[in-house]
CSV table of C-alpha atoms in Angstrom, one decimal:
chain,number,residue,atom,x,y,z
A,1,UNK,CA,137.6,-34.6,-96.4
A,2,UNK,CA,134.3,-36.0,-95.1
A,3,UNK,CA,132.9,-34.7,-91.8
A,4,UNK,CA,133.4,-37.2,-88.9
A,5,UNK,CA,130.2,-38.9,-87.8
A,6,UNK,CA,128.6,-37.7,-84.5
A,7,UNK,CA,129.4,-39.9,-81.5
A,8,UNK,CA,126.3,-41.8,-80.4
A,9,UNK,CA,127.8,-43.7,-77.4
A,10,UNK,CA,130.6,-42.3,-75.2
A,11,UNK,CA,132.4,-44.5,-72.6
A,12,UNK,CA,134.5,-42.5,-70.1
A,13,UNK,CA,136.9,-44.3,-67.7
A,14,UNK,CA,134.5,-47.2,-67.2
A,15,UNK,CA,135.6,-49.4,-64.3
A,16,UNK,CA,134.0,-52.4,-62.7
A,17,UNK,CA,135.4,-54.4,-59.8
A,18,UNK,CA,134.1,-57.6,-58.3
A,19,UNK,CA,135.6,-57.8,-54.9
A,20,UNK,CA,139.3,-57.7,-55.4
A,21,UNK,CA,139.1,-58.4,-59.1
A,22,UNK,CA,139.1,-55.5,-61.6
A,23,UNK,CA,137.1,-56.7,-64.6
A,24,UNK,CA,137.2,-53.3,-66.3
A,25,UNK,CA,139.9,-50.6,-65.7
A,26,UNK,CA,139.2,-47.1,-66.9
A,27,UNK,CA,138.1,-48.0,-70.4
A,28,UNK,CA,137.2,-45.1,-72.7
A,29,UNK,CA,136.1,-45.0,-76.3
A,30,UNK,CA,133.3,-43.7,-78.5
A,31,UNK,CA,130.9,-45.3,-81.0
A,32,UNK,CA,130.1,-43.2,-84.0
A,33,UNK,CA,126.5,-43.0,-85.2
A,34,UNK,CA,125.8,-45.3,-88.2
A,35,UNK,CA,129.0,-47.3,-87.7
A,36,UNK,CA,129.8,-50.9,-87.0
A,37,UNK,CA,132.2,-51.0,-84.0
A,38,UNK,CA,133.8,-54.3,-82.9
A,39,UNK,CA,134.9,-55.0,-79.4
A,40,UNK,CA,137.5,-57.7,-79.4
A,41,UNK,CA,140.0,-59.4,-77.1
A,42,UNK,CA,141.0,-62.7,-75.6
A,43,UNK,CA,138.7,-64.6,-73.3
A,44,UNK,CA,138.6,-62.9,-69.9
A,45,UNK,CA,139.3,-59.5,-71.4
A,46,UNK,CA,136.1,-57.9,-69.9
A,47,UNK,CA,134.1,-57.6,-73.1
A,48,UNK,CA,130.8,-59.0,-71.8
A,49,UNK,CA,131.3,-57.2,-68.5
A,50,UNK,CA,131.4,-53.9,-70.5
A,51,UNK,CA,128.2,-54.8,-72.4
A,52,UNK,CA,126.5,-55.6,-69.1
A,53,UNK,CA,127.5,-52.2,-67.6
A,54,UNK,CA,126.5,-50.3,-70.8
A,55,UNK,CA,123.1,-52.0,-70.9
A,56,UNK,CA,122.3,-51.6,-67.3
A,57,UNK,CA,122.6,-55.2,-66.1
A,58,UNK,CA,125.3,-54.3,-63.6
A,59,UNK,CA,126.4,-50.9,-62.3
A,60,UNK,CA,129.9,-49.6,-62.9
A,61,UNK,CA,132.3,-49.0,-60.0
A,62,UNK,CA,133.5,-45.9,-61.7
A,63,UNK,CA,133.3,-43.9,-65.0
A,64,UNK,CA,130.4,-42.7,-67.1
A,65,UNK,CA,128.2,-44.0,-70.0
A,66,UNK,CA,126.8,-41.2,-72.2
A,67,UNK,CA,124.2,-42.0,-74.9
A,68,UNK,CA,123.1,-39.4,-77.3
A,69,UNK,CA,124.5,-36.7,-75.1
A,70,UNK,CA,122.8,-37.9,-71.9
A,71,UNK,CA,124.6,-39.4,-69.0
A,72,UNK,CA,122.9,-42.8,-68.6
A,73,UNK,CA,125.3,-44.2,-66.0
A,74,UNK,CA,123.6,-46.6,-63.7
A,75,UNK,CA,120.3,-46.6,-65.6
A,76,UNK,CA,118.4,-49.9,-65.5
A,77,UNK,CA,118.1,-52.2,-68.5
A,78,UNK,CA,114.5,-51.4,-69.2
A,79,UNK,CA,115.0,-47.7,-69.1
A,80,UNK,CA,118.0,-48.0,-71.5
A,81,UNK,CA,116.0,-50.2,-73.9
A,82,UNK,CA,113.3,-47.5,-74.0
A,83,UNK,CA,116.0,-44.9,-74.6
A,84,UNK,CA,117.2,-46.7,-77.7
A,85,UNK,CA,119.7,-49.4,-76.7
A,86,UNK,CA,119.0,-53.1,-77.4
A,87,UNK,CA,121.2,-56.1,-77.2
A,88,UNK,CA,121.5,-59.8,-77.8
A,89,UNK,CA,123.3,-62.3,-75.5
A,90,UNK,CA,126.1,-64.8,-76.0
A,91,UNK,CA,123.7,-67.3,-74.3
A,92,UNK,CA,120.3,-66.6,-75.9
A,93,UNK,CA,117.4,-65.5,-73.7
A,94,UNK,CA,114.4,-66.3,-75.8
A,95,UNK,CA,111.0,-67.3,-74.4
A,96,UNK,CA,111.5,-70.9,-75.3
A,97,UNK,CA,107.8,-72.1,-74.9
A,98,UNK,CA,106.5,-69.2,-77.0
A,99,UNK,CA,106.3,-69.2,-80.8
A,100,UNK,CA,108.7,-67.1,-82.9
A,101,UNK,CA,105.8,-64.6,-83.6
A,102,UNK,CA,105.0,-64.3,-79.9
A,103,UNK,CA,108.6,-63.7,-79.0
A,104,UNK,CA,108.7,-60.7,-81.4
A,105,UNK,CA,105.3,-59.5,-80.2
A,106,UNK,CA,106.5,-59.5,-76.7
A,107,UNK,CA,109.4,-57.2,-77.7
A,108,UNK,CA,107.0,-54.9,-79.6
A,109,UNK,CA,105.0,-54.6,-76.3
A,110,UNK,CA,108.1,-53.6,-74.5
A,111,UNK,CA,108.8,-51.0,-77.1
A,112,UNK,CA,105.3,-49.5,-76.5
A,113,UNK,CA,106.0,-49.3,-72.8
A,114,UNK,CA,103.5,-52.1,-72.1
A,115,UNK,CA,106.2,-54.6,-71.0
A,116,UNK,CA,106.8,-58.0,-72.6
A,117,UNK,CA,103.7,-59.5,-71.1
A,118,UNK,CA,101.6,-56.5,-72.0
A,119,UNK,CA,102.5,-57.2,-75.6
A,120,UNK,CA,101.6,-60.8,-75.3
A,121,UNK,CA,98.1,-59.9,-74.0
A,122,UNK,CA,97.6,-58.3,-77.4
A,123,UNK,CA,99.1,-61.2,-79.3
A,124,UNK,CA,96.1,-61.3,-81.6
A,125,UNK,CA,96.2,-57.6,-82.5
A,126,UNK,CA,96.3,-57.6,-86.3
A,127,UNK,CA,98.7,-54.6,-86.3
A,128,UNK,CA,101.1,-56.3,-83.9
A,129,UNK,CA,100.9,-59.6,-85.8
A,130,UNK,CA,101.6,-57.8,-89.1
A,131,UNK,CA,104.6,-56.0,-87.7
A,132,UNK,CA,106.0,-59.1,-86.0
A,133,UNK,CA,105.7,-61.1,-89.2
A,134,UNK,CA,107.4,-58.3,-91.1
A,135,UNK,CA,110.4,-58.5,-88.7
A,136,UNK,CA,110.5,-62.3,-89.0
A,137,UNK,CA,110.5,-62.0,-92.8
A,138,UNK,CA,113.4,-59.6,-92.5
A,139,UNK,CA,115.5,-62.2,-90.7
A,140,UNK,CA,114.2,-65.0,-93.0
A,141,UNK,CA,111.9,-66.7,-90.5
A,142,UNK,CA,108.5,-65.9,-92.0
A,143,UNK,CA,107.8,-69.7,-92.5
A,144,UNK,CA,108.7,-70.4,-88.8
A,145,UNK,CA,106.4,-67.7,-87.3
A,146,UNK,CA,104.1,-70.2,-85.6
A,147,UNK,CA,106.9,-72.6,-84.4
A,148,UNK,CA,107.9,-72.8,-80.8
A,149,UNK,CA,111.2,-71.0,-80.2
A,150,UNK,CA,113.0,-73.8,-78.4
A,151,UNK,CA,112.2,-76.2,-81.2
A,152,UNK,CA,113.9,-74.1,-83.9
A,153,UNK,CA,117.4,-75.0,-85.1
A,154,UNK,CA,120.1,-73.1,-83.3
A,155,UNK,CA,120.9,-70.8,-86.2
A,156,UNK,CA,117.2,-69.8,-86.5
A,157,UNK,CA,117.1,-69.1,-82.8
A,158,UNK,CA,120.0,-66.6,-83.3
A,159,UNK,CA,118.0,-64.9,-86.1
A,160,UNK,CA,114.9,-64.8,-83.9
A,161,UNK,CA,116.9,-63.1,-81.1
A,162,UNK,CA,118.0,-60.5,-83.6
A,163,UNK,CA,114.4,-59.9,-84.8
A,164,UNK,CA,113.3,-59.4,-81.2
A,165,UNK,CA,116.1,-56.9,-80.6
A,166,UNK,CA,115.3,-55.0,-83.8
A,167,UNK,CA,111.6,-54.9,-82.7
A,168,UNK,CA,112.7,-52.4,-80.0
A,169,UNK,CA,113.7,-50.0,-82.8
A,170,UNK,CA,117.1,-49.3,-81.1
A,171,UNK,CA,119.4,-46.6,-82.3
A,172,UNK,CA,122.3,-48.7,-80.9
A,173,UNK,CA,122.2,-52.5,-81.2
A,174,UNK,CA,124.7,-54.4,-79.1
A,175,UNK,CA,125.5,-58.0,-80.3
A,176,UNK,CA,127.3,-60.4,-78.1
A,177,UNK,CA,129.1,-63.0,-80.2
A,178,UNK,CA,126.3,-63.2,-82.8
A,179,UNK,CA,128.1,-65.8,-84.9
A,180,UNK,CA,128.9,-68.2,-82.1
A,181,UNK,CA,127.9,-71.7,-83.0
A,182,UNK,CA,126.8,-70.8,-86.6
A,183,UNK,CA,128.0,-72.6,-89.7
A,184,UNK,CA,129.5,-70.5,-92.5
A,185,UNK,CA,126.3,-70.1,-94.6
A,186,UNK,CA,124.5,-68.9,-91.4
A,187,UNK,CA,127.3,-66.5,-90.7
A,188,UNK,CA,127.1,-65.0,-94.2
A,189,UNK,CA,123.3,-64.6,-93.8
A,190,UNK,CA,123.8,-62.8,-90.5
A,191,UNK,CA,126.5,-60.5,-91.9
A,192,UNK,CA,124.0,-59.5,-94.7
A,193,UNK,CA,121.5,-58.6,-92.0
A,194,UNK,CA,123.9,-56.6,-90.0
A,195,UNK,CA,125.1,-54.7,-93.0
A,196,UNK,CA,121.4,-54.1,-93.9
A,197,UNK,CA,120.7,-52.7,-90.5
A,198,UNK,CA,123.6,-50.3,-90.8
A,199,UNK,CA,122.4,-49.1,-94.2
A,200,UNK,CA,119.0,-48.4,-92.5
A,201,UNK,CA,120.8,-46.1,-90.1
A,202,UNK,CA,121.3,-48.4,-87.1
A,203,UNK,CA,124.5,-48.3,-85.1
A,204,UNK,CA,126.0,-51.6,-84.2
A,205,UNK,CA,128.5,-52.4,-81.4
A,206,UNK,CA,129.5,-56.1,-81.3
A,207,UNK,CA,131.6,-58.5,-79.5
A,208,UNK,CA,133.1,-61.0,-81.9
A,209,UNK,CA,135.9,-63.6,-82.1
A,210,UNK,CA,135.4,-64.1,-85.9
A,211,UNK,CA,138.3,-62.0,-87.2
A,212,UNK,CA,137.0,-62.3,-90.8
A,213,UNK,CA,133.8,-60.6,-89.7
A,214,UNK,CA,135.6,-58.0,-87.6
A,215,UNK,CA,138.2,-57.0,-90.3
A,216,UNK,CA,135.8,-57.2,-93.2
A,217,UNK,CA,132.8,-55.4,-91.8
A,218,UNK,CA,133.9,-53.1,-89.0
A,219,UNK,CA,134.5,-49.3,-89.3
A,220,UNK,CA,136.3,-49.2,-85.9
A,221,UNK,CA,137.8,-51.8,-83.6
A,222,UNK,CA,138.4,-51.6,-79.9
A,223,UNK,CA,140.7,-54.1,-78.2
A,224,UNK,CA,140.5,-55.1,-74.5
A,225,UNK,CA,142.9,-57.3,-72.5
A,226,UNK,CA,142.7,-58.0,-68.8
A,227,UNK,CA,140.0,-55.3,-68.5
A,228,UNK,CA,142.0,-52.5,-70.1
A,229,UNK,CA,141.9,-51.0,-73.5
A,230,UNK,CA,145.1,-51.8,-75.3
A,231,UNK,CA,144.3,-50.5,-78.8
A,232,UNK,CA,141.6,-49.0,-81.0
A,233,UNK,CA,141.4,-47.8,-84.6
A,234,UNK,CA,140.6,-49.0,-88.1
A,235,UNK,CA,140.7,-52.8,-88.7
A,236,UNK,CA,144.0,-52.7,-90.7
A,237,UNK,CA,145.8,-50.7,-88.0
A,238,UNK,CA,144.6,-52.8,-85.1
A,239,UNK,CA,145.3,-56.1,-86.8
A,240,UNK,CA,149.0,-55.0,-87.3
A,241,UNK,CA,149.4,-53.8,-83.7
A,242,UNK,CA,152.1,-55.9,-82.0
A,243,UNK,CA,150.4,-55.6,-78.6
A,244,UNK,CA,147.1,-56.9,-80.1
A,245,UNK,CA,148.8,-59.8,-81.8
A,246,UNK,CA,150.5,-60.8,-78.5
A,247,UNK,CA,147.2,-60.5,-76.5
A,248,UNK,CA,145.7,-63.2,-78.8
A,249,UNK,CA,148.4,-65.8,-78.2
A,250,UNK,CA,147.8,-68.7,-75.9
A,251,UNK,CA,144.9,-67.3,-73.8
A,252,UNK,CA,142.4,-69.8,-72.6
A,253,UNK,CA,140.8,-67.9,-69.7
A,254,UNK,CA,137.0,-67.8,-69.3
A,255,UNK,CA,135.1,-64.6,-70.0
């Protein structure tokens, strides 16, 4: 039997309350190094809240986040990015008035501890330009390097956001609904990129409603409902769980 993969991210009893509302309730699970783990659940389940806590955008009310054996609970987003966590957002946060190349160079500057704008001040540096264009080629945007980000088609903006996240050289990449708004051909392209990143040794944790993606590409699936974990395991086992099936019926609440 193969040895289990080491756990890269550990979430212990993670809780987040907003006033009298409990968005996360003592959620615990682990993400194995080199895996693709999907976080699923109906709208309003707490998935994006969990991402926001793990990546330092909001602080937890209780529980711990452990990354590579270090307790990083409450660390700020910039410190976590430098430690090896990067993410994309459901609502993209590109620099709309900058070119695709400049967006990636900004991320390269952040990786080198110079901040986004420190990278932009070196936007003509041949080494940075070359590295940015290599990343753009990886996501299929080499021909759009000089185009302004907000003028790119939506699917290309999604790929640009991925290139910018990969520029940080994360060991854990968190993707928040990466296929939202994409047509089937764009989804297939994105899946190839995600699988390629995993083959290169990157660990991926994603929020996704596309069950074809989840069941066909995940190693492990975690299910939330009303802020609590209701199931986890391999895709086949989770998809057959009666509680999981019930949680997906007739829910129209907002995230």
